Coordinates of C-alpha atoms and ligand atoms in Angstrom, one line a residue:
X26 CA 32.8 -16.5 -3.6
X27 CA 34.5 -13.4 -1.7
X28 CA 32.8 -10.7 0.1
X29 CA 29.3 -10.3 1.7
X30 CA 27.2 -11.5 2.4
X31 CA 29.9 -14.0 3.2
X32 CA 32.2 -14.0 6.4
X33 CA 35.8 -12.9 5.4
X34 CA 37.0 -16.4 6.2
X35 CA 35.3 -17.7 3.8
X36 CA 37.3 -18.5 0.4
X37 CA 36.5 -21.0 -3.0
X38 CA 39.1 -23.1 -4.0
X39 CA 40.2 -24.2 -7.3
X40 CA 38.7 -27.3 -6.7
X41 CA 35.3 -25.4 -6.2
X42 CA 35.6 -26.3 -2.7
X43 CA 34.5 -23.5 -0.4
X44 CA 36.4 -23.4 3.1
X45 CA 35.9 -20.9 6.1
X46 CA 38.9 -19.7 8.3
X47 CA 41.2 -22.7 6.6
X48 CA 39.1 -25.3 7.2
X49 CA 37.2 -26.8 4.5
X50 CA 33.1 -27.6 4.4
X51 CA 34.2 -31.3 3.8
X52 CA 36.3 -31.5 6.9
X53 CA 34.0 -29.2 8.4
X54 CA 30.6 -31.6 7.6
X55 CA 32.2 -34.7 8.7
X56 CA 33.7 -33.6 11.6
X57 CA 30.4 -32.0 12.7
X58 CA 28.0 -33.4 11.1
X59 CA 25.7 -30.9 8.9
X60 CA 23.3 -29.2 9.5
X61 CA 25.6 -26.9 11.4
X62 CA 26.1 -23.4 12.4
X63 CA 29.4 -22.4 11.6
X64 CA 30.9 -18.9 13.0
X65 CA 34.1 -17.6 11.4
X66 CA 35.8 -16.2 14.9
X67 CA 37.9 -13.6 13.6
X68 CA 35.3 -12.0 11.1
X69 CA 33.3 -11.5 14.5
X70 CA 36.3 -10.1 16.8
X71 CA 37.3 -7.9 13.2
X72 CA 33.3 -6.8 13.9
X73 CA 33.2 -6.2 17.3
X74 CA 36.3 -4.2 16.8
X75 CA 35.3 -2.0 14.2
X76 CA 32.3 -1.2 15.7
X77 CA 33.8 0.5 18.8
X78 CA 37.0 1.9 17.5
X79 CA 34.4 3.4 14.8
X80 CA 32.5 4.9 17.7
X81 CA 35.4 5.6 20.1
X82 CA 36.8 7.7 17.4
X83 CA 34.2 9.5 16.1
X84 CA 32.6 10.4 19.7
X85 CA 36.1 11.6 21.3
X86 CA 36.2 14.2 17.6
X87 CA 33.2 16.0 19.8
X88 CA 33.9 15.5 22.9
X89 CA 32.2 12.3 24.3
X90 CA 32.6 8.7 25.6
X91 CA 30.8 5.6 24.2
X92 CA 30.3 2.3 24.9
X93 CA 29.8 -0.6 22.7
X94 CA 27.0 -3.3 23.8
X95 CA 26.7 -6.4 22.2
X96 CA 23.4 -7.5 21.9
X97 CA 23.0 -11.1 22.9
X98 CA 20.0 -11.8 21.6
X99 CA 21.5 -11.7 18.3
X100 CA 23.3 -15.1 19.3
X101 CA 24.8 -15.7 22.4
X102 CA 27.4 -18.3 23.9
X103 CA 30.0 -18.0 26.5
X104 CA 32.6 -17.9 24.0
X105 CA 30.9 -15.3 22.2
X106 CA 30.3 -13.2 25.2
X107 CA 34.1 -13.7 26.1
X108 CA 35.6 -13.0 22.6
X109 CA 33.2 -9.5 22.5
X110 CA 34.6 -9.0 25.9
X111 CA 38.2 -9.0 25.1
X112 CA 37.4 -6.9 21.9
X113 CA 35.9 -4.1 24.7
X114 CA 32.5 -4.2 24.1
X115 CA 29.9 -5.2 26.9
X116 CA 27.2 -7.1 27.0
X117 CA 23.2 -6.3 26.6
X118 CA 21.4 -9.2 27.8
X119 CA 17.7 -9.3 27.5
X120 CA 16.2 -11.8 29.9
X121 CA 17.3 -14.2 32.6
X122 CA 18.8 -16.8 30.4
X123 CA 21.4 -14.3 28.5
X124 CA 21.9 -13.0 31.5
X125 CA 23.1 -16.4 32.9
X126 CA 25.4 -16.9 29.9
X127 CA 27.1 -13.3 30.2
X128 CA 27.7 -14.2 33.8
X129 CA 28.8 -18.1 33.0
X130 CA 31.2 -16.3 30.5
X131 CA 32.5 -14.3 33.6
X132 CA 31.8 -10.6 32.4
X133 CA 31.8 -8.4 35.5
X134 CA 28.2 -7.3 36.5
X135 CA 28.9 -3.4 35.9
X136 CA 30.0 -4.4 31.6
X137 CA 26.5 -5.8 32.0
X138 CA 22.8 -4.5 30.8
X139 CA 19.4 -6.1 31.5
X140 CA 16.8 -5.5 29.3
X141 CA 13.3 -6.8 28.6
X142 CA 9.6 -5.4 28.6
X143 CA 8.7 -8.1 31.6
X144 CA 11.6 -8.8 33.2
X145 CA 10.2 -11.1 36.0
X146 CA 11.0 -10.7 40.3
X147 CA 13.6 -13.3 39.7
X148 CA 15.2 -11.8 36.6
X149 CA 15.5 -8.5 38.7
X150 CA 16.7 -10.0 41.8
X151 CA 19.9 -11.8 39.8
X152 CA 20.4 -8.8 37.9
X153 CA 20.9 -7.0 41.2
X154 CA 22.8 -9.7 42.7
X155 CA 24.9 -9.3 39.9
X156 CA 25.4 -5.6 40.0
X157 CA 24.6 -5.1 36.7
X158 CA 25.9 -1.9 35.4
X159 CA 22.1 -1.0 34.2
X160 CA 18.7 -2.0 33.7
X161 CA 16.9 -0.5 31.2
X162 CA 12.9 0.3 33.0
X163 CA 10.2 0.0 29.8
X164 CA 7.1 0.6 32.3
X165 CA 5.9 2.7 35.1
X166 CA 5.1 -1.0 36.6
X167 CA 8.4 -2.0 36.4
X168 CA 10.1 0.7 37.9
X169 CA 8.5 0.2 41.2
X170 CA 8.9 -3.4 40.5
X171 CA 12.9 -2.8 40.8
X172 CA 12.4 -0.1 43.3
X173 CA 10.7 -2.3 45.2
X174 CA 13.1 -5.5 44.6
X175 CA 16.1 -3.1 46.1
X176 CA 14.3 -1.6 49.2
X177 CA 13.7 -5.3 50.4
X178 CA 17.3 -6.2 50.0
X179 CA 18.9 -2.9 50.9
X180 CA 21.9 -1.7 49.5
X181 CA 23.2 0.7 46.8
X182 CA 20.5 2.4 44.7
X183 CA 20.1 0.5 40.9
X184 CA 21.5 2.1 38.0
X185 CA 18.6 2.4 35.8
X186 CA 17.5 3.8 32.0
X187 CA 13.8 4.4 30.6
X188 CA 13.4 3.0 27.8
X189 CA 11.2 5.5 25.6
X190 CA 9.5 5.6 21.9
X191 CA 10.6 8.8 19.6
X192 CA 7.9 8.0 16.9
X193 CA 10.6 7.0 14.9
X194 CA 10.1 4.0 12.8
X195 CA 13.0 2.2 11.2
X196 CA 14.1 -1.2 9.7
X197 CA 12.6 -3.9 7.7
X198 CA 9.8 -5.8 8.9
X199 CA 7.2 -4.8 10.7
X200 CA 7.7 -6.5 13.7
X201 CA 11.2 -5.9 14.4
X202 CA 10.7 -2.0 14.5
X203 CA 9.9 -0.6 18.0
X204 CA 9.7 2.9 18.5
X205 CA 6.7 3.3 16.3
X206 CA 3.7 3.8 18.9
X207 CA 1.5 1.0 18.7
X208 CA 3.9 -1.3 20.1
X209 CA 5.1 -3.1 23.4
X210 CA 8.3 -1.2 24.2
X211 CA 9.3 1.6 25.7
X212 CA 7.3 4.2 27.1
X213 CA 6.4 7.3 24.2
X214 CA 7.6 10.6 24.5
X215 CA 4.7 11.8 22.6
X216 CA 2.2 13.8 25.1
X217 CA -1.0 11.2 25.1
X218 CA -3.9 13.2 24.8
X219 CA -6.0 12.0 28.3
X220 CA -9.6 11.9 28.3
X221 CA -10.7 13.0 31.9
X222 CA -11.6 10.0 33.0
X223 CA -8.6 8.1 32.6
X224 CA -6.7 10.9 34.9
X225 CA -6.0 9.6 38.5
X226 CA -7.3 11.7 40.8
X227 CA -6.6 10.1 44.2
X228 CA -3.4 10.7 45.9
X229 CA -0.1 9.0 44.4
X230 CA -0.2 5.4 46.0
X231 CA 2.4 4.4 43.7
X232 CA 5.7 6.4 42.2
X233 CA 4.4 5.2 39.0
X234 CA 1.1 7.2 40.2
X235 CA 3.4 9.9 41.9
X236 CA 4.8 10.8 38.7
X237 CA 1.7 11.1 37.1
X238 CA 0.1 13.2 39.7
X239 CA 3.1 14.7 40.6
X240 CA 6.6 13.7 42.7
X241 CA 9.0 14.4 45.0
X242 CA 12.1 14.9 42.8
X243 CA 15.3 15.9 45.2
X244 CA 13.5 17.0 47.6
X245 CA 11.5 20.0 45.9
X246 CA 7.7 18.8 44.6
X247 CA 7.3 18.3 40.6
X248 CA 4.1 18.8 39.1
X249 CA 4.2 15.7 36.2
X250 CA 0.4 17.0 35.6
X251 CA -1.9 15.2 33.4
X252 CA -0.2 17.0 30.1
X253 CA 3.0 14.6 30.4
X254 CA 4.6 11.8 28.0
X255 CA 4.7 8.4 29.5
X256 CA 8.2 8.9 28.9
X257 CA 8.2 12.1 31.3
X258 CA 6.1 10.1 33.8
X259 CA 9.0 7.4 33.8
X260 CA 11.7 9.5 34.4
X261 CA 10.2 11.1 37.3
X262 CA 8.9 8.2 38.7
X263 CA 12.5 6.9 38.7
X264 CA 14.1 9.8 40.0
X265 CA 10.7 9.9 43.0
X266 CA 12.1 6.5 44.2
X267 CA 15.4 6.9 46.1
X268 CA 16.1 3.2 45.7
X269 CA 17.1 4.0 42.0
X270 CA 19.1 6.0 40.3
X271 CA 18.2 7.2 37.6
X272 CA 21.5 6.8 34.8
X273 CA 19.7 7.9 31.7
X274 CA 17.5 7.4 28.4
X275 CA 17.6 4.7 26.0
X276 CA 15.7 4.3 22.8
X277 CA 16.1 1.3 20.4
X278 CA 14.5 1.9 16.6
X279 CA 14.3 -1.0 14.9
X280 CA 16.2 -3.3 13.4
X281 CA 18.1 -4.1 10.4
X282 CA 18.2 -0.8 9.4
X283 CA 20.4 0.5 6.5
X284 CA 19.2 4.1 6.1
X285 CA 21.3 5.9 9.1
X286 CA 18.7 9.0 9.2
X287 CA 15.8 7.1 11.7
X288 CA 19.3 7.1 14.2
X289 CA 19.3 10.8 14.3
X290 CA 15.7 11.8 14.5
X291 CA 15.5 9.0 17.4
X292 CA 19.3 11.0 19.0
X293 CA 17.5 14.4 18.4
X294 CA 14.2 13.3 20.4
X295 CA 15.8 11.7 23.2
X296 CA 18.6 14.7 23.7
X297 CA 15.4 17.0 23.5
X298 CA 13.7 15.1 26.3
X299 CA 16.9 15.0 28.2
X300 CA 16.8 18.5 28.6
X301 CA 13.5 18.8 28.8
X302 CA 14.0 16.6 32.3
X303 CA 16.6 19.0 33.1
X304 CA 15.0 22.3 32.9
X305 CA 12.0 20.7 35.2
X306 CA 14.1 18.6 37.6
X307 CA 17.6 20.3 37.5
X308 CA 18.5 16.4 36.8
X309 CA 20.7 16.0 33.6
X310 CA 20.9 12.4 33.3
X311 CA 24.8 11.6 32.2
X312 CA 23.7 8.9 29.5
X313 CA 21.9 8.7 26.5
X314 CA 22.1 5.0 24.7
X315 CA 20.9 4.5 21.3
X316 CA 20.1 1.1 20.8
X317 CA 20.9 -1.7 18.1
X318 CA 19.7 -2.3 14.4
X319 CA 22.7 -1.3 12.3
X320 CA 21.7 -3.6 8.7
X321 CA 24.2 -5.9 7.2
X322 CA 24.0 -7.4 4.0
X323 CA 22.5 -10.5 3.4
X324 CA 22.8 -11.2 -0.5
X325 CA 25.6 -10.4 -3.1
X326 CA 25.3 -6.4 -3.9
X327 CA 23.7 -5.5 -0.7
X328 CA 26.0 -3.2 1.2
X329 CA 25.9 -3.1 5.1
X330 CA 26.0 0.1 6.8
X331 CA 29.6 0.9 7.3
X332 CA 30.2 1.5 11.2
X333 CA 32.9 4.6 10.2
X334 CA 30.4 6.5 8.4
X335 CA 27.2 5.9 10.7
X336 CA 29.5 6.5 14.4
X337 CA 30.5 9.8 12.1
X338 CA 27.3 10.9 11.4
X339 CA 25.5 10.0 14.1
X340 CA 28.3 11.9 16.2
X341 CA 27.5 15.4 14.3
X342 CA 24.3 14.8 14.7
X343 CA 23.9 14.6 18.5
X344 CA 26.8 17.5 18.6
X345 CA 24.6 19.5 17.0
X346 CA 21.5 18.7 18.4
X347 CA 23.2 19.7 21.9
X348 CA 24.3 22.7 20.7
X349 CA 21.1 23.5 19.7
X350 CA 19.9 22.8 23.3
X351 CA 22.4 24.8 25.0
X352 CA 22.9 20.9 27.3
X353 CA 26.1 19.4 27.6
X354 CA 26.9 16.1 25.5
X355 CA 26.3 12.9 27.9
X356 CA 27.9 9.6 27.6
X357 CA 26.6 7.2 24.8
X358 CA 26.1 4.3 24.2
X359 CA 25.3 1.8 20.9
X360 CA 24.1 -2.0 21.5
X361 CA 24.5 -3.4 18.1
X362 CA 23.6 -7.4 17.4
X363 CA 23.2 -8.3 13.9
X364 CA 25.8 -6.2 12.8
X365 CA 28.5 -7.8 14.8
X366 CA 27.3 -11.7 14.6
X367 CA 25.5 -12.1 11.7
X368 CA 27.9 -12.0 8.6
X369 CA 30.2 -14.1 10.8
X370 CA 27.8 -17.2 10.6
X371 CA 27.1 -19.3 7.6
X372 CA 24.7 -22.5 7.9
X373 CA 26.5 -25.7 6.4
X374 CA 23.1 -28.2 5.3
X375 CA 23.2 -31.4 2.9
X376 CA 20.7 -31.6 0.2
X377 CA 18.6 -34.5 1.0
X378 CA 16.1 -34.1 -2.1
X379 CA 16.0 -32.8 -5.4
X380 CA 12.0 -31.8 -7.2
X381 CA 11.1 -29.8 -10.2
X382 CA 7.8 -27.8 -9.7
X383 CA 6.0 -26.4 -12.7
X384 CA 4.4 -23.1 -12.3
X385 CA 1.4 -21.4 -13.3
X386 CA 3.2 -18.9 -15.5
X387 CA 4.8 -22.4 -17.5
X388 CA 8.8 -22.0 -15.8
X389 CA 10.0 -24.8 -13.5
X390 CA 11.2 -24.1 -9.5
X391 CA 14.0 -26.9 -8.4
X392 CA 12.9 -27.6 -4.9
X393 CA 16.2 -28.3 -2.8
X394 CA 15.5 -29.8 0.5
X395 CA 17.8 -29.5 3.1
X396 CA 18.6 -31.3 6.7
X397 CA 17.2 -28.0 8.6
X398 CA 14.7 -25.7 8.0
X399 CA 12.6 -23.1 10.1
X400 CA 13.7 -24.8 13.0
X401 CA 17.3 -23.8 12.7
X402 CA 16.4 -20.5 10.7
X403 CA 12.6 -19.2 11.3
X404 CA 13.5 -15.4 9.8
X405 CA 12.1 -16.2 6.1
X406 CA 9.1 -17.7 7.1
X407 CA 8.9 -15.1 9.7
X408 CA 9.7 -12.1 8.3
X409 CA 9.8 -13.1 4.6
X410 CA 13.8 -12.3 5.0
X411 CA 15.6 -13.2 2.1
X412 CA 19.2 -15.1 1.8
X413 CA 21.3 -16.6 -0.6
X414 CA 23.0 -20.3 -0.9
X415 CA 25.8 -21.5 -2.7
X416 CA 26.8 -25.2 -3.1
X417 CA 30.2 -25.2 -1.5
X418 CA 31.4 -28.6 -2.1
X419 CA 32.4 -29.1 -5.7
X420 CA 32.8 -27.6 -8.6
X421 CA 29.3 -27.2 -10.7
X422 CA 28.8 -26.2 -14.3
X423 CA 28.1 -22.8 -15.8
X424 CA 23.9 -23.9 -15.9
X425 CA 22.1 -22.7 -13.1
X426 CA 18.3 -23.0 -12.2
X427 CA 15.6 -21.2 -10.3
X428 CA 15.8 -22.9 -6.9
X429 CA 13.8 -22.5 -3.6
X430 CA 15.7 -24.2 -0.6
X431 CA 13.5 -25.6 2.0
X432 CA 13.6 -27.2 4.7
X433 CA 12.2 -31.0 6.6
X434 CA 9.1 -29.8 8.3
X435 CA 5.8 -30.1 7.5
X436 CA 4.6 -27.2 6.3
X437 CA 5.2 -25.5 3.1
X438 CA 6.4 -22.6 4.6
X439 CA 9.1 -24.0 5.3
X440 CA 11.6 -22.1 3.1
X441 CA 15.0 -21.1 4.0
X442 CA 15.9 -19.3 0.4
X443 CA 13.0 -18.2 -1.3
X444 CA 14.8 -17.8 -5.0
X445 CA 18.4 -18.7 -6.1
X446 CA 19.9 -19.6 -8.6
X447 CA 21.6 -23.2 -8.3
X448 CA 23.8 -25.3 -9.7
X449 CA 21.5 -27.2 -12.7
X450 CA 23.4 -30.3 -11.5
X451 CA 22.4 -29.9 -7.7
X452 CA 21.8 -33.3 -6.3
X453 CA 21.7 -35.5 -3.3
X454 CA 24.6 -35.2 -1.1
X455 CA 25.5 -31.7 -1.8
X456 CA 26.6 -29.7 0.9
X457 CA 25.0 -26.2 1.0
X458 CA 25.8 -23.2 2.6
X459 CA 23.7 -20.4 3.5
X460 CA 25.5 -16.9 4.2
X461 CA 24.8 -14.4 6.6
X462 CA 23.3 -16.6 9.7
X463 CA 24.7 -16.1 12.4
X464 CA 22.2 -13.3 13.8
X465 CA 19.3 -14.9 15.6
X466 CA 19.4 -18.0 13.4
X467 CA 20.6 -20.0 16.3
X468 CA 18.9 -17.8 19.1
X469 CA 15.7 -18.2 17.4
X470 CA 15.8 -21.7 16.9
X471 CA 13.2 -24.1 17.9
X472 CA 12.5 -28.0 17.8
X473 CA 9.8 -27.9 15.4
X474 CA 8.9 -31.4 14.6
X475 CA 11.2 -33.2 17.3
X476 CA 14.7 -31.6 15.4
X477 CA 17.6 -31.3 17.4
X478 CA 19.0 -28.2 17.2
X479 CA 22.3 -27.6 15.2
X480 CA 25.9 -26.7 16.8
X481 CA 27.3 -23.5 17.0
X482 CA 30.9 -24.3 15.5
X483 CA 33.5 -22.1 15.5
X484 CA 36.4 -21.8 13.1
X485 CA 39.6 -20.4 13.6
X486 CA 43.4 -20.2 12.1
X487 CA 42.3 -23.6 10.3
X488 CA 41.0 -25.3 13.5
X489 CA 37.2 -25.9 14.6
X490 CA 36.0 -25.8 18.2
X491 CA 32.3 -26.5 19.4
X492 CA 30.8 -23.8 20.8
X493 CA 27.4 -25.2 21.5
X494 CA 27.4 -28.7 21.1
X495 CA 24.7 -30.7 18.3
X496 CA 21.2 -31.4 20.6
X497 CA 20.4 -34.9 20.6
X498 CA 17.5 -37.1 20.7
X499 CA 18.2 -37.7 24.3
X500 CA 18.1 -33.8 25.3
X501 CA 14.7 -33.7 23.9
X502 CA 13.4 -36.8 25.6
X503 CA 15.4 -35.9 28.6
X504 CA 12.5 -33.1 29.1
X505 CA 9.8 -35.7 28.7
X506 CA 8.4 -37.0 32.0
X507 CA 6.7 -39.9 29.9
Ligands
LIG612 N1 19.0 -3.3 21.6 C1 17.7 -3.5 21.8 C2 17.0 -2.9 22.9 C3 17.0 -4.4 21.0 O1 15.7 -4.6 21.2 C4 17.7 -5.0 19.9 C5 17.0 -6.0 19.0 C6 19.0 -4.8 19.8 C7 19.7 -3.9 20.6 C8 19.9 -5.4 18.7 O2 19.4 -5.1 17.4 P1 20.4 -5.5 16.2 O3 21.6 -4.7 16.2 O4 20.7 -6.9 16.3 O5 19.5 -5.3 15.0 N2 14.6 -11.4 15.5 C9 14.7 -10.2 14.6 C10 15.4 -9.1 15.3 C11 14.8 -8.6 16.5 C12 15.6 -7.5 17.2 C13 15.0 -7.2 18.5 N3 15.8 -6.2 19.2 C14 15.4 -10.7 13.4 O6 15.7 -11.9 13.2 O7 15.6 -9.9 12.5

């Protein structure tokens, strides 16, 4: 029980018993109680690390810098935001809440991005009091919402990126992959076709209007007429407000994503658009970021994308793609999530229950019911993502059996591992691990049915240390006003 989709921590002794960074799932369970989240610290850092020396080198072989976001939203914690930190990565935040972590964790405001398709007046105005190094714009509303949000408190104009749509769709499920067009991100680089009565044809009362009807861009007038992307609109709405400044384009394709073409068609589009902003505007914005979605594995024989190979390719690619538009290379940056946090978590559960179904087609499913369930990990019954268990806690005989783990709600779609095989002796009391968690299994958890949600343990040099400490009962009566 080496290798992925398990953490590298994570070894099987001769005893059969499975430990993580030295410390053993025994120890682990009754220090912490199960179920439990548990986060192999330096499989992350080794992650984090690899990521942007991968990038680093492969953008200075053409030329250009990089920067390495971590995506909080994959799992965030103050520790986690630190450890990333001191690995040199900064950190994407994606609402209010992350951004209050990142801050907590004492990041300095300019390592910091804000992102969100409705970031709120109060989101803004803390991002701004924290001089956050960007916020990424994903409407022609929002723009003059942050425009707006700096005129009324003066100061320095805010560094700010359009989100846009290439068309390019990429990853696994449907719902986690945005720049397809009939979606809520980003604004589409594709040229709408307009019927005339949707064009505006009063005067601009808004920069959002201005760029549609046309703007002021440094001082010289820019027709944005009716033939424009949303995406065009948005930059020169930005660039019409002098409150912001506009830093460059980012595009995000999708998520777990293990074929590395979608990353260059998406590179290609956006470094077309860039210059396409350039030759009308004389403006060639200085960054270009790229977004998350880099796909791990999350059963034995799956292979991750490997972060040499991908920085590598994707740095030809843009290298050529600038060549080909006669435009300098700008500065890039990556915001990967999943890839960085998620083979470094395992979930630690105790089997509870133990049921043989029969099926229509005659075989037998073992239903093993665990301590947790969708509300510690929602992605199978979300997304229908798959993930494999292993008892951990003993040695088991050669005899397996066609399993499905699931969880203590009530509802039968509560699955955690939709097919495994198992131990034919799994029983009550066995400790179960689940690999490849540590991506939005805890960030997406809820408390379904009253359940506390699980701690976020870290493991270390054979030494544990909460990270997020076990919800209680109280904390979720604590909320109730009776
Ligand atoms: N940047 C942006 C703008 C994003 O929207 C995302 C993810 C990322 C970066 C990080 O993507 P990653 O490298 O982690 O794939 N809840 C879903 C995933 C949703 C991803 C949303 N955006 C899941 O459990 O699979």
């Amino acid at each position: 029980m080496t290798g992925e989709p398990w953490s590298t921590g994570v070894r099987r002794g001769p005893d059969g018993v499975v430990s993580v960074a030295g410390v053993d799932v025994h120890a682990l369970a009754a220090e912490h109680g199960t179920p439990a989240y548990v986060l192999d610290e330096a499989d992350l850092r080794t992650r984090a690390r690899a990521y942007r020396r991968a990038f680093e080198s492969a953008f200075a072989q053409i030329g250009a810098g990089v920067d390495v976001y971590y995506a909080g939203k994959a799992f965030l914690s103050v520790a986690v935001a630190r450890w990333v930190h001191e690995e040199g990565l900064r950190v994407d935040t994606s609402t209010g809440g992350e951004l209050a972590v990142a801050l907590r964790a004492g990041i300095p405001g300019e390592h910091l991005g804000l992102h969100g398709n409705n970031k709120s007046t109060a989101e803004i105005a803390r991002a701004l009091d924290a001089g956050v190094g960007r916020i990424i714009v994903d409407s022609l509303v929002e723009i003059d919402r942050v425009a707006d949000a700096v005129a009324a408190r003066g100061g320095e104009p805010a560094p700010v990126m359009v989100r846009v749509t290439t068309g390019v769709h990429a990853g696994g499920h449907e719902y986690i992959s945005t720049a397809h067009e009939d979606q809520k991100f980003g604004l589409s680089i594709a040229t709408p076709p307009r019927p005339a009565s949707e064009q505006v044809a009063a005067g601009p009362t808004t920069s959002a209007d201005a760029a549609v009807n046309g703007a002021a861009v440094n001082g010289a007038a820019v027709d944005s007429g009716a033939g424009d992307s949303p995406a065009m609109c948005a930059l020169l709405a930005v660039l019409a407000r002098p409150e912001l400044r506009l830093l460059g384009i980012h595009s995000h394709i999708g998520s777990q994503i293990l074929d590395p073409s979608g990353f260059e068609v998406a590179a290609r589009a956006v470094l077309t658009l860039r210059a396409q902003l350039a030759e009308r505007t004389g403006v060639l914005v200085d960054e270009v970021d790229l977004g998350g979605g880099y796909g791990i594995a999350y059963l034995p024989g799956e292979v991750a994308l490997d972060p040499d190979r991908i920085a590598k390719d994707i740095a030809a690619s843009v290298q050529g793609s600038a060549r080909d538009l006669g435009t300098p290379l700008p500065r890039f940056s990556i915001e990967p999530g999943r890839a960085i946090v998620g083979p470094a978590g395992l979930t630690l559960y105790t089997v509870g229950t133990v049921k043989p179904v029969r099926l229509d087609d005659g075989r037998v499913r073992t239903y093993v019911s665990i301590d947790g369930g969708m509300s510690d990990n929602i992605r199978p019954a979300l997304y229908g993502a798959q993930y494999h268990a292993e008892v951990v806690g003993r040695l088991a005989g050669p005899e397996t059996v066609l399993a499905r783990v699931v969880g203590k709600h009530c509802e039968s779609g509560d699955i955690v591992v939709h097919e495994v095989q198992l131990p034919a002796d799994v029983r009550a009391g066995d400790l179960l691990a689940v690999a490849a968690t540590g991506a939005y299994g805890r960030s997406m958890a809820s408390n379904y049915n009253h359940v506390p949600r699980p701690p976020v343990v870290a493991v270390a040099d054979g030494a544990t240390r909460v990270l997020v400490r076990r919800e209680t009962e109280d904390d979720l009566l604590a909320l109730d006003q009776g």
